Structure formats: C-alpha cells, structure tokens
Amino acid sequence: MRRFAIPTVFVALLAGVAGFSTPSRAETGQVGVIFTKGGFIVGVGGGEGVLVLRGKRYPFTVSGMSVGFTIGASTTKLVGRAINLRGPASIEGSYAVAGAGGAVAAGAGGVQLQNGNGVILQLSGPKVGAEVSAAVGGVTIRLK
C-alpha cells in the first residue's frame, strides 16, 4: 500500500502545478512610426512612434543609421503590426535592416524588422522626399 502512495502523491503534485501554471503567450500590437532620414554616403535618421497594445498607447523614439549608397532626404510614415510581443518593453532594442529602396517626390516603402527579443515589425507606408539608397543599417527603438 505504501508503495503506491508516494507515486500517487507525486502525480497529484505535478497535476496541481501544471494546472496553476499559465503559458506565456505572445501578443500582437499596432504600430505607427514617422521616420526622417537624410545623408550622403552615410544616412542618419530618427523619429517617433506609438505602440498600441491591449488598448493602451506606448510612445517610443526611433533612431538609426545606414552606411552605403545614400543620397537625399525622405520622411516615411509607416504603420503596421508588432508581432511576438511579451509586453510593451519587448519592442525596445536594435533592429537590423538590409535592403534597397527609393523615393522621388512620393513613393511607398515597406519593411520587416526583427530585434533580439524576437519581436517582428511589419511596416509599410508612403515615403515623401527625394532619396535613393542601397544601404545596410539598423534602427533602435526606446520607449519614452
């Protein structure tokens, strides 16, 4: 009888712990960013944005730099989604960017970025200005 009591208690404890633990779920939020960039060879930019998650607004700043072929200046208004969020702070960090694009007077831009926290930004929107680039760079997001 005693031989069955210990395994039964152990199984009951495991079942109890499993019942009380809740799985950590990734969330998706809405993002809007206005980013201005300019330069010759080295492009420098910055801007502001807002993350909307669970009905709350979290403002943030964006800064970045690119090295490569960059001529001119542009402002991009991007909107989209932030996927894989584990709370608002997980949007912070450095995002790697590699790509080519351009705008003359007005155009469209789109980008998908990922940071070290696994957050993926899927953004698109119009570009206004006169800028042509084929550069590699990155952006950093910090909550205000």
XYZ file of N, CA and C in Angstrom:
432
model
N 0.816 -1.190 0.000
C 0.000 0.000 0.000
C 0.861 1.254 0.000
N 1.919 1.232 0.793
C 2.798 2.370 0.893
C 3.518 2.605 -0.435
N 3.781 1.554 -1.180
C 4.468 1.609 -2.454
C 3.675 2.445 -3.462
N 2.373 2.460 -3.405
C 1.536 3.213 -4.335
C 1.280 4.635 -3.852
N 1.447 4.901 -2.588
C 1.129 6.211 -2.020
C 2.086 7.289 -2.518
N 3.380 7.027 -2.557
C 4.360 8.035 -2.968
C 4.190 8.417 -4.439
N 4.101 7.464 -5.381
C 3.877 7.869 -6.775
C 2.551 8.605 -6.967
N 1.523 8.222 -6.237
C 0.225 8.887 -6.370
C 0.321 10.325 -5.900
N 0.999 10.570 -4.787
C 1.182 11.933 -4.274
C 2.004 12.751 -5.268
N 3.052 12.162 -5.829
C 3.907 12.837 -6.797
C 3.113 13.254 -8.049
N 2.312 12.345 -8.571
C 1.490 12.637 -9.746
C 0.471 13.726 -9.424
N -0.105 13.683 -8.251
C -1.082 14.694 -7.850
C -0.426 16.072 -7.752
N 0.792 16.127 -7.213
C 1.514 17.394 -7.123
C 1.829 17.945 -8.511
N 2.283 17.090 -9.411
C 2.568 17.528 -10.778
C 1.321 18.051 -11.466
N 0.231 17.383 -11.303
C -1.025 17.812 -11.910
C -1.452 19.164 -11.347
N -1.254 19.362 -10.066
C -1.599 20.637 -9.443
C -0.752 21.777 -9.949
N 0.553 21.554 -10.076
C 1.450 22.585 -10.590
C 1.114 22.900 -12.040
N 0.866 21.876 -12.841
C 0.520 22.076 -14.253
C -0.786 22.843 -14.387
N -1.706 22.627 -13.484
C -2.990 23.310 -13.543
C -2.889 24.782 -13.211
N -1.937 25.181 -12.352
C -1.797 26.566 -11.949
C -0.883 27.377 -12.855
N -0.029 26.733 -13.621
C 0.861 27.492 -14.491
C 0.108 27.897 -15.754
N 0.360 29.134 -16.190
C -0.282 29.624 -17.403
C 0.784 29.804 -18.472
N 0.514 29.389 -19.679
C 1.509 29.534 -20.729
C 1.707 31.008 -21.085
N 2.952 31.365 -21.377
C 3.285 32.723 -21.779
C 2.913 32.889 -23.242
N 2.007 33.808 -23.519
C 1.521 33.991 -24.884
C 2.081 35.263 -25.493
N 2.530 35.145 -26.709
C 2.975 36.319 -27.448
C 1.748 37.083 -27.922
N 1.889 38.401 -27.981
C 0.785 39.254 -28.390
C 1.157 40.030 -29.655
N 0.155 40.581 -30.297
C 0.358 41.419 -31.470
C -0.202 42.803 -31.173
N 0.577 43.832 -31.472
C 0.146 45.207 -31.277
C 0.187 45.974 -32.583
N -0.426 47.142 -32.591
C -0.415 48.021 -33.754
C 0.672 49.072 -33.561
N 1.370 49.427 -34.659
C 2.480 50.364 -34.583
C 2.321 51.433 -35.654
N 2.643 52.664 -35.292
C 2.726 53.769 -36.232
C 4.029 54.504 -35.997
N 4.779 54.808 -37.073
C 6.090 55.447 -36.957
C 6.233 56.519 -38.022
N 6.815 57.658 -37.650
C 7.231 58.674 -38.614
C 8.746 58.766 -38.497
N 9.445 58.484 -39.616
C 10.905 58.397 -39.620
C 11.450 59.299 -40.714
N 12.371 60.201 -40.362
C 13.012 61.095 -41.322
C 14.472 60.704 -41.444
N 14.941 60.608 -42.701
C 16.302 60.161 -42.963
C 16.927 61.048 -44.029
N 18.217 61.288 -43.889
C 18.920 62.052 -44.897
C 20.401 61.763 -44.833
N 21.089 62.064 -45.934
C 22.527 61.896 -45.915
C 23.127 61.747 -47.286
N 24.445 61.654 -47.278
C 25.235 61.404 -48.466
C 26.269 60.362 -48.060
N 26.206 59.183 -48.570
C 27.010 58.001 -48.222
C 26.535 57.426 -46.886
N 26.618 58.217 -45.809
C 26.124 57.766 -44.506
C 24.785 58.438 -44.258
N 23.747 57.648 -44.064
C 22.421 58.187 -43.787
C 22.127 58.134 -42.299
N 21.550 59.208 -41.787
C 21.197 59.272 -40.372
C 19.727 59.656 -40.288
N 19.017 59.040 -39.367
C 17.599 59.346 -39.246
C 17.088 59.176 -37.843
N 15.877 59.626 -37.668
C 15.233 59.488 -36.375
C 13.755 59.783 -36.500
N 13.040 59.469 -35.447
C 11.616 59.724 -35.467
C 10.947 59.268 -34.201
N 9.634 59.208 -34.284
C 8.820 58.814 -33.144
C 7.745 57.855 -33.606
N 7.241 57.098 -32.648
C 6.177 56.171 -32.964
C 5.333 55.867 -31.746
N 4.298 55.073 -31.973
C 3.398 54.660 -30.899
C 3.057 53.186 -31.088
N 3.176 52.431 -30.019
C 2.720 51.044 -29.959
C 1.376 51.046 -29.250
N 0.372 50.407 -29.849
C -0.930 50.243 -29.193
C -1.067 48.761 -28.863
N -1.129 48.479 -27.570
C -1.204 47.100 -27.085
C -2.227 47.031 -25.962
N -3.176 46.116 -26.089
C -4.240 45.942 -25.089
C -4.984 47.250 -24.809
N -5.156 48.069 -25.851
C -5.891 49.312 -25.709
C -5.099 50.467 -25.122
N -3.845 50.273 -24.762
C -3.011 51.338 -24.204
C -1.982 51.783 -25.233
N -1.624 53.072 -25.164
C -0.644 53.653 -26.085
C 0.707 53.781 -25.382
N 1.763 53.323 -26.076
C 3.126 53.384 -25.554
C 3.994 54.137 -26.564
N 4.271 55.432 -26.318
C 5.101 56.192 -27.255
C 6.565 55.742 -27.181
N 7.258 55.835 -28.327
C 8.669 55.476 -28.364
C 9.422 56.368 -29.345
N 10.749 56.358 -29.226
C 11.614 57.066 -30.163
C 12.344 56.048 -31.026
N 12.676 56.469 -32.239
C 13.391 55.622 -33.191
C 14.616 56.397 -33.655
N 15.772 55.749 -33.654
C 16.975 56.358 -34.205
C 17.683 55.321 -35.042
N 18.408 55.786 -36.055
C 19.076 54.824 -36.916
C 20.135 55.444 -37.783
N 20.899 54.550 -38.418
C 21.973 54.970 -39.298
C 22.171 53.907 -40.353
N 22.550 54.321 -41.555
C 22.862 53.372 -42.611
C 24.173 53.774 -43.269
N 24.899 52.784 -43.739
C 26.161 53.021 -44.426
C 26.062 52.365 -45.790
N 26.408 53.101 -46.827
C 26.312 52.594 -48.194
C 25.935 53.729 -49.107
N 25.282 53.429 -50.191
C 24.877 54.439 -51.155
C 23.580 55.090 -50.691
N 23.685 56.314 -50.184
C 22.512 57.077 -49.755
C 22.683 58.512 -50.234
N 21.709 59.038 -50.946
C 21.736 60.429 -51.382
C 20.337 61.002 -51.185
N 20.249 62.150 -50.500
C 18.977 62.840 -50.368
C 18.382 62.744 -48.983
N 17.083 63.026 -48.927
C 16.356 63.007 -47.663
C 14.929 62.538 -47.916
N 14.353 61.880 -46.936
C 12.963 61.431 -47.069
C 12.332 61.313 -45.693
N 11.021 61.383 -45.684
C 10.225 61.126 -44.483
C 9.286 59.980 -44.817
N 9.273 58.976 -43.957
C 8.419 57.820 -44.166
C 7.436 57.710 -43.018
N 6.161 57.573 -43.355
C 5.112 57.348 -42.360
C 4.704 55.886 -42.487
N 5.081 55.103 -41.498
C 4.840 53.662 -41.539
C 3.782 53.250 -40.524
N 2.963 52.304 -40.900
C 2.006 51.693 -39.989
C 2.070 50.185 -40.185
N 1.703 49.460 -39.165
C 1.715 48.006 -39.291
C 1.540 47.322 -37.956
N 2.168 46.148 -37.867
C 1.989 45.298 -36.691
C 3.328 45.008 -36.017
N 3.261 44.810 -34.715
C 4.386 44.303 -33.928
C 3.951 42.922 -33.436
N 4.656 41.897 -33.901
C 4.298 40.511 -33.603
C 5.286 39.931 -32.597
N 4.834 39.026 -31.767
C 5.668 38.317 -30.791
C 5.990 39.153 -29.561
N 5.146 40.100 -29.233
C 5.376 40.937 -28.056
C 5.154 40.142 -26.782
N 6.001 40.332 -25.818
C 5.855 39.757 -24.475
C 5.688 40.905 -23.482
N 4.858 41.869 -23.854
C 4.676 43.087 -23.085
C 5.257 44.254 -23.861
N 4.906 45.488 -23.488
C 5.342 46.658 -24.250
C 6.862 46.840 -24.291
N 7.564 46.500 -23.230
C 9.020 46.706 -23.179
C 9.773 45.837 -24.174
N 9.176 44.747 -24.645
C 9.886 43.869 -25.572
C 10.062 44.482 -26.961
N 9.384 45.614 -27.235
C 9.576 46.285 -28.522
C 10.916 47.025 -28.551
N 11.483 47.304 -27.385
C 12.754 48.018 -27.322
C 13.894 47.159 -27.857
N 14.896 47.829 -28.396
C 16.086 47.124 -28.845
C 16.530 47.572 -30.217
N 17.540 46.883 -30.718
C 18.101 47.172 -32.032
C 17.521 46.223 -33.064
N 17.149 46.785 -34.194
C 16.585 46.037 -35.308
C 17.547 46.141 -36.487
N 17.914 45.018 -37.058
C 18.793 45.013 -38.215
C 17.982 45.275 -39.472
N 18.540 46.082 -40.365
C 17.880 46.423 -41.614
C 18.880 46.217 -42.748
N 18.488 45.541 -43.782
C 19.288 45.440 -45.001
C 18.329 45.512 -46.172
N 18.604 46.402 -47.102
C 17.690 46.476 -48.241
C 17.996 47.643 -49.132
N 17.205 47.801 -50.162
C 17.353 48.906 -51.107
C 15.975 49.503 -51.351
N 15.957 50.797 -51.534
C 14.676 51.440 -51.796
C 14.903 52.853 -52.257
N 13.842 53.528 -52.596
C 13.997 54.896 -53.037
C 12.674 55.601 -53.133
N 12.746 56.927 -53.136
C 11.548 57.746 -53.318
C 11.951 59.020 -54.016
N 11.169 59.438 -54.981
C 11.332 60.734 -55.617
C 9.957 61.394 -55.554
N 9.860 62.489 -54.826
C 8.612 63.208 -54.587
C 7.696 62.402 -53.670
N 7.223 61.268 -54.102
C 6.407 60.429 -53.227
C 6.510 58.994 -53.724
N 6.487 58.078 -52.819
C 6.571 56.668 -53.175
C 6.041 55.837 -52.045
N 6.335 54.571 -52.059
C 5.874 53.684 -50.998
C 7.063 52.912 -50.458
N 7.016 52.616 -49.180
C 8.071 51.833 -48.560
C 7.472 50.756 -47.692
N 8.183 49.683 -47.538
C 7.751 48.601 -46.671
C 8.963 47.905 -46.108
N 8.836 47.399 -44.896
C 9.981 46.765 -44.258
C 9.492 45.754 -43.232
N 10.294 44.723 -43.023
C 10.070 43.772 -41.936
C 11.373 43.701 -41.153
N 11.292 43.945 -39.858
C 12.460 44.009 -38.980
C 12.276 43.060 -37.808
N 13.376 42.630 -37.208
C 13.305 41.785 -36.017
C 14.387 42.204 -35.036
N 14.021 42.247 -33.748
C 15.012 42.584 -32.728
C 15.459 41.332 -31.964
N 16.349 41.507 -31.022
C 16.882 40.399 -30.237
C 15.860 39.736 -29.325
N 14.743 40.403 -29.057
C 13.678 39.838 -28.232
C 12.726 38.969 -29.048
N 12.967 38.877 -30.352
C 12.094 38.093 -31.222
C 10.887 38.847 -31.730
N 10.802 40.151 -31.418
C 9.685 40.965 -31.899
C 9.900 41.267 -33.383
N 8.862 41.076 -34.170
C 8.913 41.342 -35.607
C 8.001 42.520 -35.911
N 8.557 43.525 -36.582
C 7.772 44.667 -37.033
C 7.505 44.501 -38.515
N 6.243 44.527 -38.902
C 5.843 44.500 -40.305
C 5.205 45.853 -40.590
N 5.931 46.717 -41.325
C 5.513 48.093 -41.523
C 5.496 48.452 -42.999
N 4.577 49.325 -43.364
C 4.534 49.854 -44.728
C 3.915 51.238 -44.695
N 4.205 52.014 -45.740
C 3.625 53.341 -45.819
C 4.317 54.199 -46.847
N 3.800 55.413 -47.039
C 4.338 56.304 -48.066
C 5.633 56.983 -47.640
N 6.476 57.234 -48.640
C 7.739 57.942 -48.466
C 7.600 59.265 -49.205
N 8.002 60.367 -48.592
C 7.933 61.669 -49.228
C 9.318 62.290 -49.180
N 9.806 62.800 -50.312
C 11.117 63.421 -50.383
C 11.837 62.971 -51.626
N 13.139 63.179 -51.648
C 13.979 62.757 -52.765
C 15.184 62.035 -52.192
N 15.104 60.730 -52.153
C 16.183 59.931 -51.580
C 16.285 58.631 -52.343
N 17.518 58.228 -52.609
C 17.790 56.927 -53.214
C 18.814 56.247 -52.328
N 18.588 54.984 -52.005
C 19.534 54.296 -51.125
C 19.667 52.837 -51.494
N 20.855 52.329 -51.226
C 21.153 50.904 -51.273
C 22.132 50.711 -50.135
N 21.613 50.596 -48.943
C 22.453 50.668 -47.753
C 22.109 49.578 -46.762
N 23.041 49.339 -45.854
C 22.833 48.407 -44.757
C 22.899 49.215 -43.481
N 21.936 49.015 -42.605
C 21.921 49.797 -41.384
C 21.056 49.148 -40.335
N 20.638 49.962 -39.387
C 19.803 49.453 -38.330
C 19.089 50.593 -37.634
N 18.075 50.248 -36.863
C 17.348 51.226 -36.079
C 17.247 50.728 -34.642
N 17.134 51.679 -33.734
C 16.978 51.356 -32.317
C 15.698 52.007 -31.817
N 14.904 51.236 -31.087
C 13.647 51.733 -30.516
C 13.782 51.766 -28.999
N 13.349 52.881 -28.401
C 13.328 53.042 -26.944
C 11.975 53.619 -26.530
N 11.346 53.019 -25.533
C 10.106 53.578 -25.003
C 10.411 54.895 -24.305
N 9.447 55.820 -24.390
C 9.628 57.142 -23.724
C 9.308 57.034 -22.259
